[in-house]
mmCIF file of C-alpha atoms and ligand atoms in Angstrom:
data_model
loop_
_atom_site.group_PDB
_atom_site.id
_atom_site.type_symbol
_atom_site.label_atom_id
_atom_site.label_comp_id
_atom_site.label_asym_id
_atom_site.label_seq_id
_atom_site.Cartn_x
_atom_site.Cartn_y
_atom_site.Cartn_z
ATOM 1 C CA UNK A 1 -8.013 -24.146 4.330
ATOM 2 C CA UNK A 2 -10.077 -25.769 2.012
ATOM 3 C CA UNK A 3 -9.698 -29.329 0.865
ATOM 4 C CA UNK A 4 -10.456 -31.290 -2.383
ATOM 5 C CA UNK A 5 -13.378 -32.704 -1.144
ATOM 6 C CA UNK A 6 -14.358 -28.795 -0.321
ATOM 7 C CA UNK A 7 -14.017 -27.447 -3.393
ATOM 8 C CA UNK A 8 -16.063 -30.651 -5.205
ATOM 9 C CA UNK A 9 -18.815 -30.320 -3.224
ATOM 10 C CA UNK A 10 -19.046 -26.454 -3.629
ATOM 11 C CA UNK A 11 -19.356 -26.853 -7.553
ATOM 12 C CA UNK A 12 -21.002 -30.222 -7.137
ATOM 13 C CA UNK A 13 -18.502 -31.794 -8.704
ATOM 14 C CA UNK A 14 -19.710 -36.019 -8.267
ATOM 15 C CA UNK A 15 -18.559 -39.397 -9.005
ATOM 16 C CA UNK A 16 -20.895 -39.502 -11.993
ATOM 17 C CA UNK A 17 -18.788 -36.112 -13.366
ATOM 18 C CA UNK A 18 -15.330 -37.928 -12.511
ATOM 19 C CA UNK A 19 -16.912 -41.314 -14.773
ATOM 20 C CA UNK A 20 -17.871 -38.650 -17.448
ATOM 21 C CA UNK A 21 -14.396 -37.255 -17.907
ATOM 22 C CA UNK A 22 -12.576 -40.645 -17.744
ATOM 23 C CA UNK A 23 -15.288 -41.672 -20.550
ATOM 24 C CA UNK A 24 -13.698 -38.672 -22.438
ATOM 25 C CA UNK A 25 -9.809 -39.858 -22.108
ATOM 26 C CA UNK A 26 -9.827 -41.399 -25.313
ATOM 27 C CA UNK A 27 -11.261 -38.557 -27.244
ATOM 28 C CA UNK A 28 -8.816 -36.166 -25.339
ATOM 29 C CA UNK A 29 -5.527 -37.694 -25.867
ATOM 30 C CA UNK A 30 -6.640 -38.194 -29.214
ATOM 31 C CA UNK A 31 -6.792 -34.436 -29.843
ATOM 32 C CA UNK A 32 -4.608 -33.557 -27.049
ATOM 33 C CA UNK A 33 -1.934 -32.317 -29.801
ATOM 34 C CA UNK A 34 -4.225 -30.714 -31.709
ATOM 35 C CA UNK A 35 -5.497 -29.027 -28.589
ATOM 36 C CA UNK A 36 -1.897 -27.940 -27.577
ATOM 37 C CA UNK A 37 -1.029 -26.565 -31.266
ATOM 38 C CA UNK A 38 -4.043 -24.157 -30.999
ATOM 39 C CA UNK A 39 -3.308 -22.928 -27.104
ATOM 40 C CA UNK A 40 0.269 -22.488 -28.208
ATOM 41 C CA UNK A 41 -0.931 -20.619 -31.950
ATOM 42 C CA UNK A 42 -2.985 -18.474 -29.049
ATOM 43 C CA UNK A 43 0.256 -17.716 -26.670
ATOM 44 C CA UNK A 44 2.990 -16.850 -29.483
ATOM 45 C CA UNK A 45 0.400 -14.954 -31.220
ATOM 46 C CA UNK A 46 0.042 -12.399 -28.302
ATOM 47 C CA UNK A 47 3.441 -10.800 -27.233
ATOM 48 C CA UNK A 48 3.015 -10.404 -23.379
ATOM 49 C CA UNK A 49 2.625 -14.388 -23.470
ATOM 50 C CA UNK A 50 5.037 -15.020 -26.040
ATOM 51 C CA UNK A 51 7.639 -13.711 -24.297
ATOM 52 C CA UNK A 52 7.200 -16.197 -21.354
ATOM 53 C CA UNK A 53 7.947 -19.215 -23.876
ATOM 54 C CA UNK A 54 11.729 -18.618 -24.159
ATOM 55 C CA UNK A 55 13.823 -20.066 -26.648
ATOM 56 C CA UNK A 56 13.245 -23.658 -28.260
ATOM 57 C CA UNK A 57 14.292 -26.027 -25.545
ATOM 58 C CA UNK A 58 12.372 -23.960 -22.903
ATOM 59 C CA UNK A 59 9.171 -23.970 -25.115
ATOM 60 C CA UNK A 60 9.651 -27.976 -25.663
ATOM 61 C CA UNK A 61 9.410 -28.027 -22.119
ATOM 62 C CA UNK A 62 6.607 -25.910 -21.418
ATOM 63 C CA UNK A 63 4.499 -27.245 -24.017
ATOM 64 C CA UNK A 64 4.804 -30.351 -22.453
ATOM 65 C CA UNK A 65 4.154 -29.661 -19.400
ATOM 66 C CA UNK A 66 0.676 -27.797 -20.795
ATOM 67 C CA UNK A 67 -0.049 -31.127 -22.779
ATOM 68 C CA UNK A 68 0.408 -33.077 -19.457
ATOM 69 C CA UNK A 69 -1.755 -31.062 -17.597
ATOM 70 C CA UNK A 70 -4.462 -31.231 -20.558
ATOM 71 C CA UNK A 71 -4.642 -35.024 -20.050
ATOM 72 C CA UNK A 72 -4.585 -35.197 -16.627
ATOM 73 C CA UNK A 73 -8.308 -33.594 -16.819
ATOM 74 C CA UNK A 74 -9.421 -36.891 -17.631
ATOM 75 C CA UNK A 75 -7.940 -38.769 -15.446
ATOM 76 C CA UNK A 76 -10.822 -39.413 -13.030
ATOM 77 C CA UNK A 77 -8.980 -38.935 -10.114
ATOM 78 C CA UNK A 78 -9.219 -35.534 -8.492
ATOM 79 C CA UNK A 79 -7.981 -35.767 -4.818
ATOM 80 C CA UNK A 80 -5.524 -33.260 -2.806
ATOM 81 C CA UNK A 81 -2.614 -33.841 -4.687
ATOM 82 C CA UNK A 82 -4.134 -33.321 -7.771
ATOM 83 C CA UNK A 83 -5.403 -30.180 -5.713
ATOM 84 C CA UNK A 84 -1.490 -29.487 -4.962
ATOM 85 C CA UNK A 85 -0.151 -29.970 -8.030
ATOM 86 C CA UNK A 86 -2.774 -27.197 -9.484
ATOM 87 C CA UNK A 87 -1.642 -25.080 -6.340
ATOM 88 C CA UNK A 88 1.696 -25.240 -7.437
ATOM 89 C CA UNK A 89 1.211 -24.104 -11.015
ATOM 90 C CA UNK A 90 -1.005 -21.467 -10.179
ATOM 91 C CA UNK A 91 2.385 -20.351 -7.691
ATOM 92 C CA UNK A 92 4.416 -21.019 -10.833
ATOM 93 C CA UNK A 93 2.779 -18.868 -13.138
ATOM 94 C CA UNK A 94 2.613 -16.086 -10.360
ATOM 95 C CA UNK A 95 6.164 -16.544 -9.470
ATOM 96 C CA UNK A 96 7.432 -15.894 -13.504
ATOM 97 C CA UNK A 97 5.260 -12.520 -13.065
ATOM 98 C CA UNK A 98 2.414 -13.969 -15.801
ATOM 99 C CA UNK A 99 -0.668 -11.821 -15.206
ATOM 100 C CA UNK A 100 -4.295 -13.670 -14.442
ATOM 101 C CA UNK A 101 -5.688 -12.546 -16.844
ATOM 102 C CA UNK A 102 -3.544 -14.776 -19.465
ATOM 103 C CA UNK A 103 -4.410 -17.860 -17.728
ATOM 104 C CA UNK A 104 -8.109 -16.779 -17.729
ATOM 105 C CA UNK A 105 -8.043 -16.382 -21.588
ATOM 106 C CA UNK A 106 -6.113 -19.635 -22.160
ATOM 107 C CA UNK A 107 -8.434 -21.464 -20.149
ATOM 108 C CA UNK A 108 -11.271 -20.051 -22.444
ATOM 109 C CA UNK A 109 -9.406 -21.351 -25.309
ATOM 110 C CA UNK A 110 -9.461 -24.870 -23.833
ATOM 111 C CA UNK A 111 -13.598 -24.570 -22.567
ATOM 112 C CA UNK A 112 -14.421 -23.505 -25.902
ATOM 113 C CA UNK A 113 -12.414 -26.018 -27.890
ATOM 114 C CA UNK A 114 -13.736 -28.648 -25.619
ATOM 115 C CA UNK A 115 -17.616 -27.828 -25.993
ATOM 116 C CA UNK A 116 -17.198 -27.653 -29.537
ATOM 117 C CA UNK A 117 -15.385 -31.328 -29.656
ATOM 118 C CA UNK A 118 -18.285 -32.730 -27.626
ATOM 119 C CA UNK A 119 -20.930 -31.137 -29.564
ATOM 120 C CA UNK A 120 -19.044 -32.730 -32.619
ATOM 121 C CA UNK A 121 -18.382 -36.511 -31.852
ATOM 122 C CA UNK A 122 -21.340 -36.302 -29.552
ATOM 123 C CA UNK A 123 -23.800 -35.059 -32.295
ATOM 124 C CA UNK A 124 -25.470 -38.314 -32.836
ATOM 125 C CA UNK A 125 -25.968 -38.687 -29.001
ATOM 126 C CA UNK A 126 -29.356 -37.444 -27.142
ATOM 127 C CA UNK A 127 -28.892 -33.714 -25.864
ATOM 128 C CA UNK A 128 -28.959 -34.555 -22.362
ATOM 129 C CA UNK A 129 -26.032 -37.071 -22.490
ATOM 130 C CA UNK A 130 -23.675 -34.057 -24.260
ATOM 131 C CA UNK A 131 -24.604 -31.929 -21.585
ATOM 132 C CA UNK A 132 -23.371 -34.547 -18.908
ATOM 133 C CA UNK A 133 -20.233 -34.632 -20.416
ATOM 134 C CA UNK A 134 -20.306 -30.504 -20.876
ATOM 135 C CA UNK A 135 -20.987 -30.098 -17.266
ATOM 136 C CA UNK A 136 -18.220 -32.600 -16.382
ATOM 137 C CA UNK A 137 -15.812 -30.541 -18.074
ATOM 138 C CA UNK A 138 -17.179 -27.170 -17.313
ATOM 139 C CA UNK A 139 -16.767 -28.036 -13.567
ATOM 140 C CA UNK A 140 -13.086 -29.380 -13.918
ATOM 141 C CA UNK A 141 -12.448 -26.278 -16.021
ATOM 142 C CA UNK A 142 -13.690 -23.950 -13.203
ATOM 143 C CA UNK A 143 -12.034 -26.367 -10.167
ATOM 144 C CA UNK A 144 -8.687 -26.196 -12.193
ATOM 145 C CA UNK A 145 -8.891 -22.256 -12.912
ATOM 146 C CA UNK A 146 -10.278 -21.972 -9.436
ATOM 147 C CA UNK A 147 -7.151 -23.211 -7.490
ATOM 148 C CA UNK A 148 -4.659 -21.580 -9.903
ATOM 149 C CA UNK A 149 -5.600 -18.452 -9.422
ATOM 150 C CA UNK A 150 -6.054 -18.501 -5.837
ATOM 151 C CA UNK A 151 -2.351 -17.728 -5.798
ATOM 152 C CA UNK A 152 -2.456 -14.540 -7.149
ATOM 153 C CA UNK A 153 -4.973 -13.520 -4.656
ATOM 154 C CA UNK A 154 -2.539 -14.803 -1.923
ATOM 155 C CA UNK A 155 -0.048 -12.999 -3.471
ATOM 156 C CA UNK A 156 -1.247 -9.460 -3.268
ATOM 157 C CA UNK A 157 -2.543 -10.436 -0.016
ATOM 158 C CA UNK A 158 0.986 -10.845 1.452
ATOM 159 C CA UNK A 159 2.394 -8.058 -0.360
ATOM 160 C CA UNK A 160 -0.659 -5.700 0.944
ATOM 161 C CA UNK A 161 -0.054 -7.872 4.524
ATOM 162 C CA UNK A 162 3.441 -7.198 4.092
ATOM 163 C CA UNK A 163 3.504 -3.635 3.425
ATOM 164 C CA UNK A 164 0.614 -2.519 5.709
ATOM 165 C CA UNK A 165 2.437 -4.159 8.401
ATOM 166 C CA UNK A 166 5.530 -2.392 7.487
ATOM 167 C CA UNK A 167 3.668 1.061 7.131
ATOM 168 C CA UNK A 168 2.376 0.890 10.602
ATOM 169 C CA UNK A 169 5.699 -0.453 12.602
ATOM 170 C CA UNK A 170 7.376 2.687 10.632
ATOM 171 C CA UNK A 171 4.516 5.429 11.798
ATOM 172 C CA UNK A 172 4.715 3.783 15.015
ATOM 173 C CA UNK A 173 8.112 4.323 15.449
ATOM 174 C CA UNK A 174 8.164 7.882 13.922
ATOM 175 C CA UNK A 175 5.171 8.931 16.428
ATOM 176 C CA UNK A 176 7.272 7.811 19.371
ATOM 177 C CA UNK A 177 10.845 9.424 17.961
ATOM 178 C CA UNK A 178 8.995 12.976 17.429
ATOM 179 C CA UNK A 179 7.052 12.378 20.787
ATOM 180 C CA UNK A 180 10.275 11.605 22.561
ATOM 181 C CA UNK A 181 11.615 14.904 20.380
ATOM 182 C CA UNK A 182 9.276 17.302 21.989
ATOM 183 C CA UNK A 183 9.699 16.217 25.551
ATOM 184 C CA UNK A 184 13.124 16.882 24.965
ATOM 185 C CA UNK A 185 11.988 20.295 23.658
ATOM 186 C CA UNK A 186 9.760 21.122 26.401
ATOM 187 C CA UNK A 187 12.312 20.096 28.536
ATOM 188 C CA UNK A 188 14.668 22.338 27.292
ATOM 189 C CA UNK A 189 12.248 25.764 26.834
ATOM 190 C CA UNK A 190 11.635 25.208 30.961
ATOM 191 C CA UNK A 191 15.105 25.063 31.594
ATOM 192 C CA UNK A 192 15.561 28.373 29.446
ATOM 193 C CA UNK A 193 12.333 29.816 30.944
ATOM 194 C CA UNK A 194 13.962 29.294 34.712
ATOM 195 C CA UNK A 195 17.359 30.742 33.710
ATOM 196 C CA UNK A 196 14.868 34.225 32.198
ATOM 197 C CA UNK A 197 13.730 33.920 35.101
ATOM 198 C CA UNK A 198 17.382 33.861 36.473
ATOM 199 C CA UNK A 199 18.183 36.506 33.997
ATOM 200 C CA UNK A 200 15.957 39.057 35.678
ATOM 201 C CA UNK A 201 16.212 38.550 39.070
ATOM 202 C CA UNK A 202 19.721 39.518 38.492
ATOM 203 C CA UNK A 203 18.514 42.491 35.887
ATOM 204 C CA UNK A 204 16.095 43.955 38.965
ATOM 205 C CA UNK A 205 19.440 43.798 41.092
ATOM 206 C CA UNK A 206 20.870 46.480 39.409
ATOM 207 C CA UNK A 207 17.674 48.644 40.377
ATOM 208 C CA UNK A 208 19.043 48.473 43.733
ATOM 209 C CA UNK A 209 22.240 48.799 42.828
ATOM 210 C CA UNK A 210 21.955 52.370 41.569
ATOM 211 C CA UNK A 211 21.669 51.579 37.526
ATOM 212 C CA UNK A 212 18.004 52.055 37.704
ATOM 213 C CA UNK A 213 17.709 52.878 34.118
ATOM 214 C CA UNK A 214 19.491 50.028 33.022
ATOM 215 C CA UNK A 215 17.939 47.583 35.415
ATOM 216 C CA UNK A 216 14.683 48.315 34.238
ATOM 217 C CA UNK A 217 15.069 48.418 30.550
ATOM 218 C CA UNK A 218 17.059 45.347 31.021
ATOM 219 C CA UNK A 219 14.486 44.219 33.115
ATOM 220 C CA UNK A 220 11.894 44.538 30.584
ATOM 221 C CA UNK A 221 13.429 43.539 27.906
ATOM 222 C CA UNK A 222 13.863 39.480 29.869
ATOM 223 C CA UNK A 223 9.945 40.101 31.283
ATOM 224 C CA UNK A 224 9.432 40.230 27.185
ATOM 225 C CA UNK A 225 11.415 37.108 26.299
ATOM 226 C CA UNK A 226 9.826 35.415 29.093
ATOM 227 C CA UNK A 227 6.166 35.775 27.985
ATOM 228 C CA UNK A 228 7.287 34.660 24.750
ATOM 229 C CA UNK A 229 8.968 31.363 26.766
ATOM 230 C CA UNK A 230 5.796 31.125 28.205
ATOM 231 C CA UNK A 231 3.718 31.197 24.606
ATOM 232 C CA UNK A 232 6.162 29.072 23.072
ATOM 233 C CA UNK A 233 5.889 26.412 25.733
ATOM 234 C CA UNK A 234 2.095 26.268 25.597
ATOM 235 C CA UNK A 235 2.432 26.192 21.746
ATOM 236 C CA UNK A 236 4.396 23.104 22.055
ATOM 237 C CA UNK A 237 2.132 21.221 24.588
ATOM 238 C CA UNK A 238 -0.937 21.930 22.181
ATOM 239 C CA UNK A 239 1.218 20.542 19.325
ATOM 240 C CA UNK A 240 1.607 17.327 21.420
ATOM 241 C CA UNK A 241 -2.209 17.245 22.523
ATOM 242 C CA UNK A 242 -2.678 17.337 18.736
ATOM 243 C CA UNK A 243 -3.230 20.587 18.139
ATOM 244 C CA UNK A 244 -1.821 23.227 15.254
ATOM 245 C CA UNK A 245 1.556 24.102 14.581
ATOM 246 C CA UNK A 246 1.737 27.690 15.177
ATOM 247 C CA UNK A 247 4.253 29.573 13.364
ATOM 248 C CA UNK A 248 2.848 32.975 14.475
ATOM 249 C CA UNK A 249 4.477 32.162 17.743
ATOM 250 C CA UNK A 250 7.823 32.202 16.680
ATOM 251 C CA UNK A 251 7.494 35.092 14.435
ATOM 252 C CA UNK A 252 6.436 36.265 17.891
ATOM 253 C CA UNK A 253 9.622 35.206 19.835
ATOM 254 C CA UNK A 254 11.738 36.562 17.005
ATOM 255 C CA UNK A 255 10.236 40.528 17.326
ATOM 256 C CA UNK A 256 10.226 40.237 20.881
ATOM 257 C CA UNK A 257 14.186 38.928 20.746
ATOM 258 C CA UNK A 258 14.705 42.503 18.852
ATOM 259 C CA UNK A 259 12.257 44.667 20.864
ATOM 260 C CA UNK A 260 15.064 43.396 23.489
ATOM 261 C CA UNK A 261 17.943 44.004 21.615
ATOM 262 C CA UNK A 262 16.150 47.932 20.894
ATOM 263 C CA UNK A 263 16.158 48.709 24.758
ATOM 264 C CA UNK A 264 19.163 47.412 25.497
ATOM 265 C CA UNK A 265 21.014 49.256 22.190
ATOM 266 C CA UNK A 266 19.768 52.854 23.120
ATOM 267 C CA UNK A 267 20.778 52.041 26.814
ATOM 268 C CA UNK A 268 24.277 50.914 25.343
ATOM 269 C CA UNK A 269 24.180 54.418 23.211
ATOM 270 C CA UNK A 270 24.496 52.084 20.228
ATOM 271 C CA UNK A 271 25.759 54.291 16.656
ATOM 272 C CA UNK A 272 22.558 55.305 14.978
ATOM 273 C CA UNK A 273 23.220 53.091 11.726
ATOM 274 C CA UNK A 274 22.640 49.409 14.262
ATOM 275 C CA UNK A 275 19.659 51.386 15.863
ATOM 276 C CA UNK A 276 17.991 51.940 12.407
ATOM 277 C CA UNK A 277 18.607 48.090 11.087
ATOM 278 C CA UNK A 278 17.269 46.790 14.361
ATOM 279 C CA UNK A 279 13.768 49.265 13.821
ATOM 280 C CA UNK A 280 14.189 48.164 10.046
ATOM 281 C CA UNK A 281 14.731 44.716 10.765
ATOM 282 C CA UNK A 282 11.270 45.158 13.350
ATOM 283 C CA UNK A 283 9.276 46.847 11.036
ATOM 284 C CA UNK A 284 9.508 43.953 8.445
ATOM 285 C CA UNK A 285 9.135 41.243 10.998
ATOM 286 C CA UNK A 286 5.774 42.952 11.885
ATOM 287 C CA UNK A 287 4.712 43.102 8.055
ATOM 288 C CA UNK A 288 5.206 39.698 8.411
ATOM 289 C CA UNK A 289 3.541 38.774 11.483
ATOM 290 C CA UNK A 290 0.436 41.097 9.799
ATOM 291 C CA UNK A 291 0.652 39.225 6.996
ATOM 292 C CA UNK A 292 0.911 35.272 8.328
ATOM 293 C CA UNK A 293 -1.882 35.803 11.191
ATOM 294 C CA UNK A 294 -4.150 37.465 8.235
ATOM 295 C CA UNK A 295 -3.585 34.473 5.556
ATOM 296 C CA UNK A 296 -4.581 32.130 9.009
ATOM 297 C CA UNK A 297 -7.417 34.043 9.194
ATOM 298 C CA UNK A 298 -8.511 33.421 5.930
ATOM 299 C CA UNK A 299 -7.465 30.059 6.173
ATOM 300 C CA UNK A 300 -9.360 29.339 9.450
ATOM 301 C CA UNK A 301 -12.959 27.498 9.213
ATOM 302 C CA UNK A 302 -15.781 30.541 9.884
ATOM 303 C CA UNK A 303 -17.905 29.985 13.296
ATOM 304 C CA UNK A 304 -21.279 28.661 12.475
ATOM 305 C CA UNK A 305 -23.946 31.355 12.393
ATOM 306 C CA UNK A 306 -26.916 31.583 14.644
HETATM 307 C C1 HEM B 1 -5.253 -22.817 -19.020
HETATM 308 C C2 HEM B 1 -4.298 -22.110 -18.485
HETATM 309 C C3 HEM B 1 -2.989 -22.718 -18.066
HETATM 310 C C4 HEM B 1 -2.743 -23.894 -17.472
HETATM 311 C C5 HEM B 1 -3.753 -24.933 -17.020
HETATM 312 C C6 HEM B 1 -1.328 -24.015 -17.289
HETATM 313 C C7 HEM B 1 -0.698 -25.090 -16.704
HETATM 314 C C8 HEM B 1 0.640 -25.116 -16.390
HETATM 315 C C9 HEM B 1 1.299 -26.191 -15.690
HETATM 316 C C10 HEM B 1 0.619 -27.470 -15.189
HETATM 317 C C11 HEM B 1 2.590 -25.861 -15.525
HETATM 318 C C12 HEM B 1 3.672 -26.659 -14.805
HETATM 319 C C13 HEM B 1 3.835 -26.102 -13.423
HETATM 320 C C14 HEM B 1 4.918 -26.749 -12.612
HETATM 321 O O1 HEM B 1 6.021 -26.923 -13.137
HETATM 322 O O2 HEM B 1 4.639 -27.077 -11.459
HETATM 323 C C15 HEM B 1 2.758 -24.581 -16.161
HETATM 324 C C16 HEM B 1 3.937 -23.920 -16.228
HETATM 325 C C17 HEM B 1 4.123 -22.829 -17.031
HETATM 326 N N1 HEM B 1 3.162 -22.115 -17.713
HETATM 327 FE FE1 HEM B 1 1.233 -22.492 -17.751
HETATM 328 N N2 HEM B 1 -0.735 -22.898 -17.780
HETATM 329 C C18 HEM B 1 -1.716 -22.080 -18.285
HETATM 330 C C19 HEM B 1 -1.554 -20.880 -18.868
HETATM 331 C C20 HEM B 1 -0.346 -20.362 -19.195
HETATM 332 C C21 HEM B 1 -0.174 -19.162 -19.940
HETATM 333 C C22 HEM B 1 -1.282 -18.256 -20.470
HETATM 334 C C23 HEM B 1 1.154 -18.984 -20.055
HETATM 335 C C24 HEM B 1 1.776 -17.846 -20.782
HETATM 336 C C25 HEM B 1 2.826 -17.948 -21.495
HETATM 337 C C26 HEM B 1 1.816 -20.055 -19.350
HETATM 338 C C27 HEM B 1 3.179 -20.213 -19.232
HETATM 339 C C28 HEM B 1 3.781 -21.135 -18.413
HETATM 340 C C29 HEM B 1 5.198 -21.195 -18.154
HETATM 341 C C30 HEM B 1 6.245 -20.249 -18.712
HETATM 342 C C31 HEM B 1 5.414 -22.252 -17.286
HETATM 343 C C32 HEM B 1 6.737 -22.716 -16.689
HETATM 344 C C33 HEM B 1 6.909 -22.000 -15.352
HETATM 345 C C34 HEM B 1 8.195 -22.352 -14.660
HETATM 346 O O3 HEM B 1 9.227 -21.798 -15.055
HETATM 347 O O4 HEM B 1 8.163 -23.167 -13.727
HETATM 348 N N3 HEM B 1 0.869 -20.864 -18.842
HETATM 349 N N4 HEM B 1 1.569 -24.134 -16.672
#
């Protein structure tokens, strides 16, 4: 945190600059209203300012809280609570939601009216005595504009602050949620996998038991949802190493589901109509599969040659 005696020393602000502006007092509070009439001409003439100087009462105010501030350039004391006080109006001005760049411009308004008052009451003076007093006051100029608008920059610091510490807890916590998600999801495709694998130990019983035909088919049919158990599974443990989301795979699981269903509906003797919209139903989720693992071909980076 830097200090008043900080922020002198890094525009070399000396004693012999703080006995230059308290020579100028005089001359300033002599003009200070003439001074204040042009930097409020300059605010009411441009709207986005204007608007910031209310109605009469609140503009009274205002203006004389500018007019103070003018005078208190000169008043050859520049220690931390002058350094506060400029802190605080810098926070002021950020707080009504008055861009920068206003207080930037106004501040021009008050260099250049200042250089040119020197230049005029000064004329008769040797060159190198107006340009002590224009260094003087081009030094308090930058201290003052300096500190006030070191508050904006804290300002979008905490808001960035703020916000990036925000964005981060959130991703954190949505990482961990759809982490958590697919261990429950892994979790659940073994426990499916081991009751397939229930499924056709009890399907090869009927081998034995004389329904050969059925037992098999049946059989085959579970040995076919299995594999796709097993594909899905590894599908979702590359997912959580970081890898692609597959969608092929569950096209996969879907066909296999009615390559199943097939088997089992001619061993049922199904009516020909649900045998026809199960090889209908297969033949367009195979156009589909064709035409997904073709546009991921496409899509897919080509192998560096050589
Ligand atoms: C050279 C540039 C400027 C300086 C040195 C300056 C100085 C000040 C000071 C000393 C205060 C009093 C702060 C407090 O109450 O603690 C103040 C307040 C205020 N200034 Fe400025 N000002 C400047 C530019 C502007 C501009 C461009 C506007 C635009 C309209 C503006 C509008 C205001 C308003 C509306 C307040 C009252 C804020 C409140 O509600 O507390 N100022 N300014």
């Amino acid at each position: 945190m830097l200090t008043m005696q900080d922020i002198k020393s890094h525009y070399r602000f000396n004693g012999d600059d703080s006995a230059a502006l308290l020579e100028l007092q005089p001359l300033a509070k002599a003009h200070q209203e003439e001074l204040i009439d042009q930097f409020y001409d300059y605010l009411l003439g441009i709207p986005e300012t204007a608007a910031f100087l209310g109605g009469e009462a609140a503009l009274k105010q205002i203006r004389q809280k500018h007019a103070d501030w003018f005078l208190n350039l000169f008043n050859g004391t520049y220690d931390n609570l002058y350094m506060r006080n400029l802190q605080l109006t810098g926070h002021a001005h950020v707080r009504i939601g008055l861009k920068a760049h206003y207080v930037n411009s106004a501040m021009h308004l008050v260099r250049r009216y200042l250089v040119n008052l020197i230049e005029e009451k000064y004329a008769h003076q040797p060159q190198i005595e107006r340009q002590r007093l224009h260094e003087a006051v081009e030094k308090i100029l930058d201290i003052n504009l300096d500190v006030m608008t070191a508050a904006y920059q804290e300002e979008s610091l905490k808001k960035v602050f703020l916000s990036k510490r925000f964005e981060a807890k959130l991703i954190h916590a949505t990482e961990r949620f759809t982490f958590g998600l697919n261990l429950i999801l892994i979790l659940a495709l073994v426990g499916l996998s081991l009751s397939v694998v229930g499924l056709f130990v009890w399907e090869i019983t009927h081998v034995f038991s004389g329904a050969v035909e059925k037992g098999i088919m049946s059989a085959l049919g579970t040995l076919l949802i299995l594999w796709m158990m097993i594909e899905l599974l590894d599908n979702e443990i590359k997912t959580l190493r970081g890898g692609h989301f597959n969608i092929l795979v569950f096209i996969g699981v879907v066909i296999v589901a009615i390559i199943r269903e097939i088997l089992i509906s001619t061993l049922r003797h199904d009516p020909l109509t649900t045998q026809a919209f199960l090889a209908g139903t297969l033949l367009i989720l195979g156009m589909v599969y064709f035409l997904v693992a073709k546009s991921q071909q496409a899509i897919a980076p080509r192998p560096p040659h050589g």
